[in-house]
mmCIF file of C-alpha atoms and ligand atoms in Angstrom:
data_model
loop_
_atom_site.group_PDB
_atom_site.id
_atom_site.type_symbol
_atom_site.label_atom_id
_atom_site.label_comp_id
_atom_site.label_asym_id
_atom_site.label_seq_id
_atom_site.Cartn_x
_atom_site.Cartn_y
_atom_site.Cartn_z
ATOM 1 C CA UNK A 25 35.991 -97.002 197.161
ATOM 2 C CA UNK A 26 39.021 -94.809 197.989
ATOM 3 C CA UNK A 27 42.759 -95.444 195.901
ATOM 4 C CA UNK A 28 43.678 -97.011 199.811
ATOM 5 C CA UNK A 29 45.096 -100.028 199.303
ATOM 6 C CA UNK A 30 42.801 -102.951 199.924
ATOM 7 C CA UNK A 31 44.869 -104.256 202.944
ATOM 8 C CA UNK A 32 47.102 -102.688 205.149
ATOM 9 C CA UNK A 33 49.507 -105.406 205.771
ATOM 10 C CA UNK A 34 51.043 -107.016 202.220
ATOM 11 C CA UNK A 35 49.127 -109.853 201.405
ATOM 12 C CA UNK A 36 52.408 -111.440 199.633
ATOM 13 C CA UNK A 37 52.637 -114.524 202.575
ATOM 14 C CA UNK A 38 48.175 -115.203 201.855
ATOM 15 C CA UNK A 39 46.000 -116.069 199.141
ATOM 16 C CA UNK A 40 43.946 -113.837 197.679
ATOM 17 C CA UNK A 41 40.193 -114.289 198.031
ATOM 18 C CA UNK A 42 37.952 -112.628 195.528
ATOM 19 C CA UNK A 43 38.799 -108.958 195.570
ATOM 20 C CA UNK A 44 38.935 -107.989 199.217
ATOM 21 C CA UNK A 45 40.038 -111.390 201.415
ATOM 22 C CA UNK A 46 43.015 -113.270 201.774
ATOM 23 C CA UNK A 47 43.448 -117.275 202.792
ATOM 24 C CA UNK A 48 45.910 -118.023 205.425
ATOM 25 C CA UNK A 49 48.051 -120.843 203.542
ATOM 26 C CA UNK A 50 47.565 -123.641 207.296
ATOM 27 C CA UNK A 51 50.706 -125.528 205.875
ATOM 28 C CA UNK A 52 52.736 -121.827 206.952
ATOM 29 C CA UNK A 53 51.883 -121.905 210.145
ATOM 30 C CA UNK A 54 54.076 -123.568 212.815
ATOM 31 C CA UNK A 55 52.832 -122.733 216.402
ATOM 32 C CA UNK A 56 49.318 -122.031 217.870
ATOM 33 C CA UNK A 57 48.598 -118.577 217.509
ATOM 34 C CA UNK A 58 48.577 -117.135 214.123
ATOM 35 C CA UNK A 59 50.475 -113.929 213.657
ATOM 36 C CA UNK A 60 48.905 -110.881 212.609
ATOM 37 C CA UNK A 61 50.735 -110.703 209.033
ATOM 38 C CA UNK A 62 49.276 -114.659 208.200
ATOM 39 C CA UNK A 63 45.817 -114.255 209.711
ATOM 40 C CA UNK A 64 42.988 -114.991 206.819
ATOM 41 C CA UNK A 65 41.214 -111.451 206.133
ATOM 42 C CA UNK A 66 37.320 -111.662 205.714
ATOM 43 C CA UNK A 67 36.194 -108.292 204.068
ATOM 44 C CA UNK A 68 33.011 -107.020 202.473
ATOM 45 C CA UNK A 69 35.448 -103.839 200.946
ATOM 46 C CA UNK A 70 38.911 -102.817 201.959
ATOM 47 C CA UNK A 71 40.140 -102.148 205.530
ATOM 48 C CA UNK A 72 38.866 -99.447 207.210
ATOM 49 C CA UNK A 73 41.562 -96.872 208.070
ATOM 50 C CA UNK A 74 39.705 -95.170 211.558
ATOM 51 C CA UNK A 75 41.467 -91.872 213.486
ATOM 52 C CA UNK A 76 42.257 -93.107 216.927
ATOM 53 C CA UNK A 77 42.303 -89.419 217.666
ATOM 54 C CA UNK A 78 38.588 -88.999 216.404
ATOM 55 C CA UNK A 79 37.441 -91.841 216.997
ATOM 56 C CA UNK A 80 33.735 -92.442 219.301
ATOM 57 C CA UNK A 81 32.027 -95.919 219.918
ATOM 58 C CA UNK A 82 28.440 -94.904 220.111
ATOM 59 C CA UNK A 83 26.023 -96.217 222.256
ATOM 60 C CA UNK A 84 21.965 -95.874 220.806
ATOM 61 C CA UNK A 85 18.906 -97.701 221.464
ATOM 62 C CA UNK A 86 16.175 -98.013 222.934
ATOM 63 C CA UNK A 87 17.157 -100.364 225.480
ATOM 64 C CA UNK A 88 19.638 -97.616 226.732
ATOM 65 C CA UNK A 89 18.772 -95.500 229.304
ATOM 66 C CA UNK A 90 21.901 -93.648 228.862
ATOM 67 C CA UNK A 91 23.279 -93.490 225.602
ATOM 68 C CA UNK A 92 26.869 -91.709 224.974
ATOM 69 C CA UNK A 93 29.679 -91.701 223.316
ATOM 70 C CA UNK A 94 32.925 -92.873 224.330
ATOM 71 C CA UNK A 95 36.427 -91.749 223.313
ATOM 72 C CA UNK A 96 39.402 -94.826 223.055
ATOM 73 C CA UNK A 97 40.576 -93.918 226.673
ATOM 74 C CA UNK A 98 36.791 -94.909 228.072
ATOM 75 C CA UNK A 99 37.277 -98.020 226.783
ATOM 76 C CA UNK A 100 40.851 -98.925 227.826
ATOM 77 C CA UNK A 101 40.106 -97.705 231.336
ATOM 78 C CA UNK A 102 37.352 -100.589 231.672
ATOM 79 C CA UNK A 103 38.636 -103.455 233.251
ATOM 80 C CA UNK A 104 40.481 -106.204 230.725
ATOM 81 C CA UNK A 105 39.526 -109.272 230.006
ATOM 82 C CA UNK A 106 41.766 -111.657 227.509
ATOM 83 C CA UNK A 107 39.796 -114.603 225.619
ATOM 84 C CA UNK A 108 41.997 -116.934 223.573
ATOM 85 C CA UNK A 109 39.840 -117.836 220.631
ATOM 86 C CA UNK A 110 39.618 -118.532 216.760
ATOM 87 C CA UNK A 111 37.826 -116.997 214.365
ATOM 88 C CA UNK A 112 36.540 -118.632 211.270
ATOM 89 C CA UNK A 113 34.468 -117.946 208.779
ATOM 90 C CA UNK A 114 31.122 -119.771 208.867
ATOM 91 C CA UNK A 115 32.278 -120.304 204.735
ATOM 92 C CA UNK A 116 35.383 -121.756 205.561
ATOM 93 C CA UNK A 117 36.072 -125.144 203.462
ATOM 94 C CA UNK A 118 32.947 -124.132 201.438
ATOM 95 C CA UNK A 119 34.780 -125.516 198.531
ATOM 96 C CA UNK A 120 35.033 -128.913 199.437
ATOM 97 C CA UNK A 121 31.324 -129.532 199.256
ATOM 98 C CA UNK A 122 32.149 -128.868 195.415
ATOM 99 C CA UNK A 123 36.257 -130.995 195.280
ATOM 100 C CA UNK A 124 35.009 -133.317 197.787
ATOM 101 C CA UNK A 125 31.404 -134.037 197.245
ATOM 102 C CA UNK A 126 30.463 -132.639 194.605
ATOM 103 C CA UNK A 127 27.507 -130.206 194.963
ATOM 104 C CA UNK A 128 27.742 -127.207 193.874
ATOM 105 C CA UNK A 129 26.581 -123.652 194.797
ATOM 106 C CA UNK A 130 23.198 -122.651 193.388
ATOM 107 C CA UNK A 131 23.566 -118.756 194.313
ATOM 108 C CA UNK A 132 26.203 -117.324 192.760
ATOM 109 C CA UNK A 133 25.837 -113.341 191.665
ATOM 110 C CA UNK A 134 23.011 -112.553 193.883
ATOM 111 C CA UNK A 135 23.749 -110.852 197.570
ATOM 112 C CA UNK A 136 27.107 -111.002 198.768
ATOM 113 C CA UNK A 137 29.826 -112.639 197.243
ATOM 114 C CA UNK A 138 30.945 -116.470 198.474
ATOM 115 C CA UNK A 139 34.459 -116.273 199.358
ATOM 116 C CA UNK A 140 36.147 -119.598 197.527
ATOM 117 C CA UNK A 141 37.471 -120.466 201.318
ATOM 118 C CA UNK A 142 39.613 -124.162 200.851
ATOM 119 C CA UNK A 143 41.488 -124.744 204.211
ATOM 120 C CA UNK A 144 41.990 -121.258 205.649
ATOM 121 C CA UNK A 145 38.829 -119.157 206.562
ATOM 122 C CA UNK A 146 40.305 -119.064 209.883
ATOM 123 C CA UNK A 147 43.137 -118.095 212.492
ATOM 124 C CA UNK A 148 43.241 -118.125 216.114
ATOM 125 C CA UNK A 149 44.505 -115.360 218.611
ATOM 126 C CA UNK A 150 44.709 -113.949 221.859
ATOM 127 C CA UNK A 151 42.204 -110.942 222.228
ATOM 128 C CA UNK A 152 42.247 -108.448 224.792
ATOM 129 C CA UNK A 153 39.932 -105.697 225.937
ATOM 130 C CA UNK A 154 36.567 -104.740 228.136
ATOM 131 C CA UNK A 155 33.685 -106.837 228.098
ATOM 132 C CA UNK A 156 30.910 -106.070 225.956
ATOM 133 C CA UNK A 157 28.563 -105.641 229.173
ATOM 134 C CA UNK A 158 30.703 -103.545 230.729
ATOM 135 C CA UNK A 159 30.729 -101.531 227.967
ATOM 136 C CA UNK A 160 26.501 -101.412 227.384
ATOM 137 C CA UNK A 161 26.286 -100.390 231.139
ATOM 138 C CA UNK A 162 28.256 -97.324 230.537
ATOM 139 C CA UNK A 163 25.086 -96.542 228.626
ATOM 140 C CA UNK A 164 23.077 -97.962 231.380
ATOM 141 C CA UNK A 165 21.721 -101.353 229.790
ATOM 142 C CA UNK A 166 17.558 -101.575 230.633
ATOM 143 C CA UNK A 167 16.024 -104.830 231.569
ATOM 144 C CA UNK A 168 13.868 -104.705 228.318
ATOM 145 C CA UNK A 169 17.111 -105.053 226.264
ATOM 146 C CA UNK A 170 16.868 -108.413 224.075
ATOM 147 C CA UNK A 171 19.308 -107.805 220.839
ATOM 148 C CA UNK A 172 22.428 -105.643 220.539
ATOM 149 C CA UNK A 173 24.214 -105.109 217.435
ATOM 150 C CA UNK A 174 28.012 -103.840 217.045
ATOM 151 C CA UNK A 175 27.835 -101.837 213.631
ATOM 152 C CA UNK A 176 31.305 -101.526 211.212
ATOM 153 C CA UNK A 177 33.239 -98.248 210.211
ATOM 154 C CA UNK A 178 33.593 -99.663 206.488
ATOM 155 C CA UNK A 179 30.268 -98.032 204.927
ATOM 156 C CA UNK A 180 31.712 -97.768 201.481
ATOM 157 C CA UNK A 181 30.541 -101.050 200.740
ATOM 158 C CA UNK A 182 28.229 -102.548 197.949
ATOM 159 C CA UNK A 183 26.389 -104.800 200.566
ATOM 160 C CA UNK A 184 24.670 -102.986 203.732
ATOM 161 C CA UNK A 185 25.708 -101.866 206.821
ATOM 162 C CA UNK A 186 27.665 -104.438 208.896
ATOM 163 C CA UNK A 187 25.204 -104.221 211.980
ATOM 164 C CA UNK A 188 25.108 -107.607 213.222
ATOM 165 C CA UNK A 189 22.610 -108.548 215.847
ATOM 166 C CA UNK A 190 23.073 -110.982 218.439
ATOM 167 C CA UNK A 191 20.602 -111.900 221.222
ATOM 168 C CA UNK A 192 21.003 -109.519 224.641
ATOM 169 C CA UNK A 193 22.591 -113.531 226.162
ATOM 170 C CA UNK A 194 25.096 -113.682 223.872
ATOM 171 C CA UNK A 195 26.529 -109.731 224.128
ATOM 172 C CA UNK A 196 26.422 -110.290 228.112
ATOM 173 C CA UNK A 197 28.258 -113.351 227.973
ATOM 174 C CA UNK A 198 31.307 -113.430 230.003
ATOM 175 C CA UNK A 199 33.628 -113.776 227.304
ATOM 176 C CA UNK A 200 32.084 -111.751 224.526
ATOM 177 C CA UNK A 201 34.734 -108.726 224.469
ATOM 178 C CA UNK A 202 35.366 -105.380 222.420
ATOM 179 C CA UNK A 203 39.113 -106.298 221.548
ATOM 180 C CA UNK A 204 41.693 -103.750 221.323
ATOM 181 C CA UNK A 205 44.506 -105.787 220.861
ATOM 182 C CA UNK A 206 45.292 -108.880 219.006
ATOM 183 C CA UNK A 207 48.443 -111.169 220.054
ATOM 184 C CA UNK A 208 49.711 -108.530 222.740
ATOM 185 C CA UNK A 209 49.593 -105.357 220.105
ATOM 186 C CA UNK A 210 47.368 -103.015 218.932
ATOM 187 C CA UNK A 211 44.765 -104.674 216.757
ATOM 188 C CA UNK A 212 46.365 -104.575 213.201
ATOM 189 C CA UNK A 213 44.262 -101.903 210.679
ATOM 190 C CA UNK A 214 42.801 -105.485 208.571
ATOM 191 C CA UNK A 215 41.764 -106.736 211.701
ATOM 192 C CA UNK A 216 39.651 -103.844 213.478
ATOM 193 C CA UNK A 217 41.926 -101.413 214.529
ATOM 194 C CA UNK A 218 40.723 -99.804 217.109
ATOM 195 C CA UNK A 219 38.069 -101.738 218.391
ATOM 196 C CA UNK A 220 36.141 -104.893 217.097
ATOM 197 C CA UNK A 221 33.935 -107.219 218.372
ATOM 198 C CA UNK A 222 35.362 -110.884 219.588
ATOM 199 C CA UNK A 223 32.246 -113.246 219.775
ATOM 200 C CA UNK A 224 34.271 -116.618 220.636
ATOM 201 C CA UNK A 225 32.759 -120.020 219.011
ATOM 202 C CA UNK A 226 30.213 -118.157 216.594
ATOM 203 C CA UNK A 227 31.147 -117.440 212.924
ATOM 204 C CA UNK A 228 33.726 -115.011 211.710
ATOM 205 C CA UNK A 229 30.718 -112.418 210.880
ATOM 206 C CA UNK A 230 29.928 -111.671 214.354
ATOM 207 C CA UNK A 231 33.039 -110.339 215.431
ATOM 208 C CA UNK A 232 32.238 -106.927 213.946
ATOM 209 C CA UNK A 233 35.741 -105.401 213.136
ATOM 210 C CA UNK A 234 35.939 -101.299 213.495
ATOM 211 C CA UNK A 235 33.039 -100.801 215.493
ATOM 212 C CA UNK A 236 31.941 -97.563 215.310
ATOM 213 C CA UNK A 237 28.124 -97.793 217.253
ATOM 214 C CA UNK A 238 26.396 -100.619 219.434
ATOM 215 C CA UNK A 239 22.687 -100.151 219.026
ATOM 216 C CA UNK A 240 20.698 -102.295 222.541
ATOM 217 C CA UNK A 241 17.430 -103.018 221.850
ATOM 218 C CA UNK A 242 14.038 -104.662 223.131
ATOM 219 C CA UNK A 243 13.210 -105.053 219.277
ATOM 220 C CA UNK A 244 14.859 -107.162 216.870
ATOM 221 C CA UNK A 245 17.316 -105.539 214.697
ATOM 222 C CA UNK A 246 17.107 -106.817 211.299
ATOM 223 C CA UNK A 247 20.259 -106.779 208.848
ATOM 224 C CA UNK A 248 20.915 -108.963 205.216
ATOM 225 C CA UNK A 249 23.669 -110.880 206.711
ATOM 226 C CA UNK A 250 21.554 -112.845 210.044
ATOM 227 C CA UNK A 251 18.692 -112.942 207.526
ATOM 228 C CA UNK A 252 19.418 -113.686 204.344
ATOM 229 C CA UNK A 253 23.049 -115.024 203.918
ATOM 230 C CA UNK A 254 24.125 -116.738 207.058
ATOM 231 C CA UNK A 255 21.124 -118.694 206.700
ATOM 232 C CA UNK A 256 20.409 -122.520 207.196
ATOM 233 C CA UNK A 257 16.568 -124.009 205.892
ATOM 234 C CA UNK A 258 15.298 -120.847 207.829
ATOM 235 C CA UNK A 259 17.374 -120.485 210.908
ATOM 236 C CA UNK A 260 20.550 -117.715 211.452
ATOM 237 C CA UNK A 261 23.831 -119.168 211.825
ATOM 238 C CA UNK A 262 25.068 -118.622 215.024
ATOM 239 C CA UNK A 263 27.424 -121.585 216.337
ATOM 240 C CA UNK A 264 30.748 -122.895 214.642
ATOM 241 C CA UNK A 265 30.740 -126.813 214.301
ATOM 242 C CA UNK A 266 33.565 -129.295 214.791
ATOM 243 C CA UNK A 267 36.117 -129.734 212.279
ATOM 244 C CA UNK A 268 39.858 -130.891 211.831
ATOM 245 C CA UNK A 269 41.931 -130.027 208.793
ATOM 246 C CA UNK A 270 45.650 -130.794 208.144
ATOM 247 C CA UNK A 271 48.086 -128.093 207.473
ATOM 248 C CA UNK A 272 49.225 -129.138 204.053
ATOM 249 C CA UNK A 273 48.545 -127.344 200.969
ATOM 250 C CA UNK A 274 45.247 -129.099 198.983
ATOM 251 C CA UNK A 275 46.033 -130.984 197.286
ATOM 252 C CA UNK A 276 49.555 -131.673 198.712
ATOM 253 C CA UNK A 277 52.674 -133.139 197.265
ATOM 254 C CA UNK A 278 55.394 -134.734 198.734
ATOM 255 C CA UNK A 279 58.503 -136.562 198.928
ATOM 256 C CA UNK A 280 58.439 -140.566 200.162
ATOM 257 C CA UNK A 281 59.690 -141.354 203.713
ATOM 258 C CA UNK A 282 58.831 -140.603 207.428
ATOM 259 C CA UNK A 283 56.979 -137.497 207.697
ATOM 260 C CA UNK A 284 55.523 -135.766 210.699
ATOM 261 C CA UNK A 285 52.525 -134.660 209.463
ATOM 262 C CA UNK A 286 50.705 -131.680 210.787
ATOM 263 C CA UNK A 287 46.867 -130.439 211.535
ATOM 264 C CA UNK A 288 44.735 -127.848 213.565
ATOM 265 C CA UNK A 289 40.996 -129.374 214.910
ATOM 266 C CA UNK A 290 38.718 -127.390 216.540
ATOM 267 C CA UNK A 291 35.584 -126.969 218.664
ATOM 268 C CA UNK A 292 33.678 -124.262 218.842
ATOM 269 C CA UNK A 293 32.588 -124.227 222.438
ATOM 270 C CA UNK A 294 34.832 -127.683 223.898
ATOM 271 C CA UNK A 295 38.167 -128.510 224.243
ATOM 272 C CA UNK A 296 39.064 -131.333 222.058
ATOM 273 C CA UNK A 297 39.013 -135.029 223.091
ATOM 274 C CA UNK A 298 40.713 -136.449 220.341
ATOM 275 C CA UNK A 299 42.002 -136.551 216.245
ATOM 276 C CA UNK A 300 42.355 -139.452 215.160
ATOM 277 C CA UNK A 301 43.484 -140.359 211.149
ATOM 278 C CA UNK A 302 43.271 -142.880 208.803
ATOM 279 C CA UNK A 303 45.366 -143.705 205.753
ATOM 280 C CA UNK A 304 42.929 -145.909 204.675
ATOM 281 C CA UNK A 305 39.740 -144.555 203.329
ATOM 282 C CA UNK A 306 38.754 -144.745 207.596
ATOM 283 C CA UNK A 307 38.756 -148.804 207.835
ATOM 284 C CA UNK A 308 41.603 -148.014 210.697
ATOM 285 C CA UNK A 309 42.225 -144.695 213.040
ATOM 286 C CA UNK A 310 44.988 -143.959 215.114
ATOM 287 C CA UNK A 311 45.077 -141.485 217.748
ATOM 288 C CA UNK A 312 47.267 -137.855 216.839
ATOM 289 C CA UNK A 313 49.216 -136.379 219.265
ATOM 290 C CA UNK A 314 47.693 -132.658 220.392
ATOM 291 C CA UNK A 315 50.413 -130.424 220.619
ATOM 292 C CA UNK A 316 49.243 -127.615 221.872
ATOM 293 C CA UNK A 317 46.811 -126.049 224.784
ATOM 294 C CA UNK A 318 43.604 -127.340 224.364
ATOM 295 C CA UNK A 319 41.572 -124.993 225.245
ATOM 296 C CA UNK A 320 37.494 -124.036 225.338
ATOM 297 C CA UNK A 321 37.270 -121.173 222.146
ATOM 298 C CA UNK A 322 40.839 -122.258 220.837
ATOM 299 C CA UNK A 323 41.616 -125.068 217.925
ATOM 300 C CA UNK A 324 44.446 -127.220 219.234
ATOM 301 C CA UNK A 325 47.453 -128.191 216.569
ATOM 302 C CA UNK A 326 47.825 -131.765 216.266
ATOM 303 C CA UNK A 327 50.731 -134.085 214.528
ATOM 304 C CA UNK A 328 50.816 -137.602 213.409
ATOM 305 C CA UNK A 329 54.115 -139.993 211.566
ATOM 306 C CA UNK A 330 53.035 -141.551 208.268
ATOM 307 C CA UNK A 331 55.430 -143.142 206.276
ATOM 308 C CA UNK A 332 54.773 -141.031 202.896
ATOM 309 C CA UNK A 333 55.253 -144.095 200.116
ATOM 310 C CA UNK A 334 55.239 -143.216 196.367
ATOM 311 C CA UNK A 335 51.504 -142.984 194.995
ATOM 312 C CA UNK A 336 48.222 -141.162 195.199
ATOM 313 C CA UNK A 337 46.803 -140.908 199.095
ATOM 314 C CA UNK A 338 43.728 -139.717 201.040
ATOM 315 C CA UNK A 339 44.748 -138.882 204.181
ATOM 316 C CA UNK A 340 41.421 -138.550 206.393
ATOM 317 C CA UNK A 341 41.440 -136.821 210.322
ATOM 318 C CA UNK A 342 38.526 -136.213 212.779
ATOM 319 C CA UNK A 343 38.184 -134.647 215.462
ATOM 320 C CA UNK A 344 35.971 -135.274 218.491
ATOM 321 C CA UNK A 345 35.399 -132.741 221.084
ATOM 322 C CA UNK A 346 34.647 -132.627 225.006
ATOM 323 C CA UNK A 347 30.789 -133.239 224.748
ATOM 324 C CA UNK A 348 31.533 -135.952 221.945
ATOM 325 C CA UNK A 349 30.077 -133.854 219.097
ATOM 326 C CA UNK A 350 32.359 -135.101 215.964
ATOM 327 C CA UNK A 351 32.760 -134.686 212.258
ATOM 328 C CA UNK A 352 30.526 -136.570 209.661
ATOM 329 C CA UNK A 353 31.142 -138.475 206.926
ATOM 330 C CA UNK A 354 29.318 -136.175 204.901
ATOM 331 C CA UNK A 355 28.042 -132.726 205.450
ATOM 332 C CA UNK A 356 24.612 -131.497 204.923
ATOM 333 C CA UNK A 357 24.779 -129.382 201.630
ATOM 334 C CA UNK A 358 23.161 -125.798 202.616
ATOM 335 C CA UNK A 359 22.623 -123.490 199.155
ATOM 336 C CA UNK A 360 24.708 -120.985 200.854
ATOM 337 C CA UNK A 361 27.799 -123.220 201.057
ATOM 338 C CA UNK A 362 28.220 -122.548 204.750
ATOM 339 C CA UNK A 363 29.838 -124.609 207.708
ATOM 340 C CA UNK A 364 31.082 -127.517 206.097
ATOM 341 C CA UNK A 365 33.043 -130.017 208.215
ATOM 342 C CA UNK A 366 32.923 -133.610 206.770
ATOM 343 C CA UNK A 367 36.031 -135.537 207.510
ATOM 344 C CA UNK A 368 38.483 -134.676 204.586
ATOM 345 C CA UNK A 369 39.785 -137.196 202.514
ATOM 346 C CA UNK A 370 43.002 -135.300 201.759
ATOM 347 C CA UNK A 371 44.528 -135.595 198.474
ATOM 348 C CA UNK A 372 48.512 -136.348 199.033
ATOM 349 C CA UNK A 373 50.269 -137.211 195.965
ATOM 350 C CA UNK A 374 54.007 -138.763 196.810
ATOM 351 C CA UNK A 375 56.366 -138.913 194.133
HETATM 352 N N1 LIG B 420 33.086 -104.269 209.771
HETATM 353 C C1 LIG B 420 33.292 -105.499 209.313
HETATM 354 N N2 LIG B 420 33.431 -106.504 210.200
HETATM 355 C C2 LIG B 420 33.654 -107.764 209.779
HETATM 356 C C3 LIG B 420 33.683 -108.078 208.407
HETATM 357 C C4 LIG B 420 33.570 -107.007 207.480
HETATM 358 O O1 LIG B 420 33.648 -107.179 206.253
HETATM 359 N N3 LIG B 420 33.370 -105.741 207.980
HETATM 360 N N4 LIG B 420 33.822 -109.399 208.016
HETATM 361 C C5 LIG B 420 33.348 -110.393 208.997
HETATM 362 C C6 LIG B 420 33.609 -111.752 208.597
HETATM 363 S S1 LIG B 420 32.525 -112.400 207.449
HETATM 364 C C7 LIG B 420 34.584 -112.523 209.198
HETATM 365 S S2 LIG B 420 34.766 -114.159 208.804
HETATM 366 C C8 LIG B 420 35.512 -111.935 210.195
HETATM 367 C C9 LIG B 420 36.958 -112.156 209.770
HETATM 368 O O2 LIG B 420 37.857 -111.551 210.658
HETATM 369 P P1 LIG B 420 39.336 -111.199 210.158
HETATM 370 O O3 LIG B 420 39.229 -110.460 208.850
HETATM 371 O O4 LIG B 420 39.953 -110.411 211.246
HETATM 372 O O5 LIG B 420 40.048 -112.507 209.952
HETATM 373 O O6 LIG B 420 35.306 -110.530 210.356
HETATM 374 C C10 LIG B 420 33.939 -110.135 210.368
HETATM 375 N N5 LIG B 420 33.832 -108.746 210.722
HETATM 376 MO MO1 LIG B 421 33.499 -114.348 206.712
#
């Protein structure tokens, strides 16, 4: 690795995450977009520092009948298209099945590292930029095309290339973009600058950040990541699930009286329906207020008044979305730790 700092932006206001991420502390965050300086990092190595003056987005494959190379000004000329949507990491909570349930990780040194996400794998923005299609016709996109994989500019890394394939379905989809700005600026240097990948409602690892080639293909491109790690009994992770999470640090402590107590819930594909909490272990729920737009791709913020009295409390939330699809009691366990969203009992102690 190079004496670069890890991040570009000072990682003062996150947690650190093993040696190259950083946690967005939820309970920080007051509104529905995340700024740039609080959104959660999700790194293999450190940020990628790219030339804008140098830099090419290369189109190869197979499934290309003409490939090329296009400058910065290619890509900003293509029509825009703006996608509000989250991003979290399909590892976000991962600790909980270990505070919560108590299972425990069997893989540990081997492959990539398991980022010790609690509450804040994730952030949610407004991404702008030309769609991914509009992009692969530039390099005039064959019928025969089934997978196409955005590849990263951060090579000095232990793992592999970070060439992720999706199927030809998802990388025409309407709202699958090549982002070039985050929040109304230039997409910051520990989030992709200049280009990444924005692959709303599938995990974090999709949306490629400094994409440097696309590669369209009618074969199947293989790569560690949709093989081996992001792996459930067999199948490649693609899909987020539902989850809802309060915006408190875990475990929180407070002082007794009325509080307003705050939350984000989410749905990877839906707009949310309802949160509901419980104070009591879930014998009674009571319908939070959403606070926010609720939007297909975005988590909404939610907000609830419990009277905070002096004692140790599990404060519980779930979150249903628009096709119904809500949050067990208990998630799965999965060796790799990945997607957990079980209702949380939140530990609150008030003193
Ligand atoms: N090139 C590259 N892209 C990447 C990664 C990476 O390490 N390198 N991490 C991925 C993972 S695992 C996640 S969860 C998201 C996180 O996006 P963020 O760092 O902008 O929050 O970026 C993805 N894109
Ligand atoms: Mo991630």
């Amino acid at each position: 690795m190079s004496d670069a700092p890890v991040w570009a932006k000072s990682p003062d206001r996150l947690h650190r995450r093993g040696a190259t991420s950083l946690e967005t502390p939820l309970d920080a965050l007051d509104g529905y977009l995340t700024p740039a300086d609080a959104f959660f990092v999700c790194n293999v190595a450190a940020s990628q520092r790219v030339d804008p003056a140098t830099y090419r987005l290369e189109l190869q494959g197979d499934a290309l009948a003409t490939p090329c190379s296009l400058t910065l000004d290619d890509l900003a000329a293509l029509p825009r298209h703006t996608v509000r949507s989250y991003i979290e990491c399909a590892g976000n909570q991962r600790t909980l099945f270990g505070t919560v349930q108590g299972q425990h990780a069997e893989r540990d040194e081997e492959g990539g590292e398991d980022v010790p996400w609690v509450l804040g794998g994730i952030g949610m923005a407004e991404w702008s930029g030309p769609r991914l299609r509009d992009v692969l016709a530039l390099g005039g996109l064959r019928e025969t095309a089934r997978w196409v994989a955005p590849l990263g500019l951060d090579f000095d890394n232990p793992e592999c290339p970070i060439e992720i394939p999706m199927p030809v379905e998802k990388a025409l989809h309407d709202d699958t973009i090549l982002a070039l700005t985050m929040n109304g600026q230039p997409l910051p240097i520990d989030h992709g600058f200049p280009v990444r990948a924005i692959v709303p409602g599938w995990i974090g690892t999709y949306s490629v950040k400094w994409v440097g080639q696309i590669t369209a293909s009618a074969r199947e491109i293989r790569n560690y990541r949709t093989d081996e790690y992001y792996v459930i009994d067999g199948m490649t992770v693609t899909r987020q699930n539902v989850k809802s999470s309060l915006a408190l640090p875990f475990p929180a402590t407070m002082g007794p009286g009325h509080k307003r107590i705050h939350g984000y819930a989410r749905s990877p594909d839906q707009p949310i329906r309802s949160v509901e909490w419980s104070a009591n272990g879930g014998k009674t729920w009571h319908e939070a207020d959403i606070i926010s737009p609720n939007e297909t791709y975005g988590w909404v913020r939610f907000a609830f008044a419990w009277k905070a009295e002096p004692g140790e409390h599990r404060l519980m939330t779930r979150a249903t979305d628009e096709a119904g699809e809500t949050q067990p009691e208990v998630c799965t366990f999965n060796p790799g730790t990945l997607l957990f969203n079980a209702i949380i009992p939140h530990p609150v102690t008030v003193v």
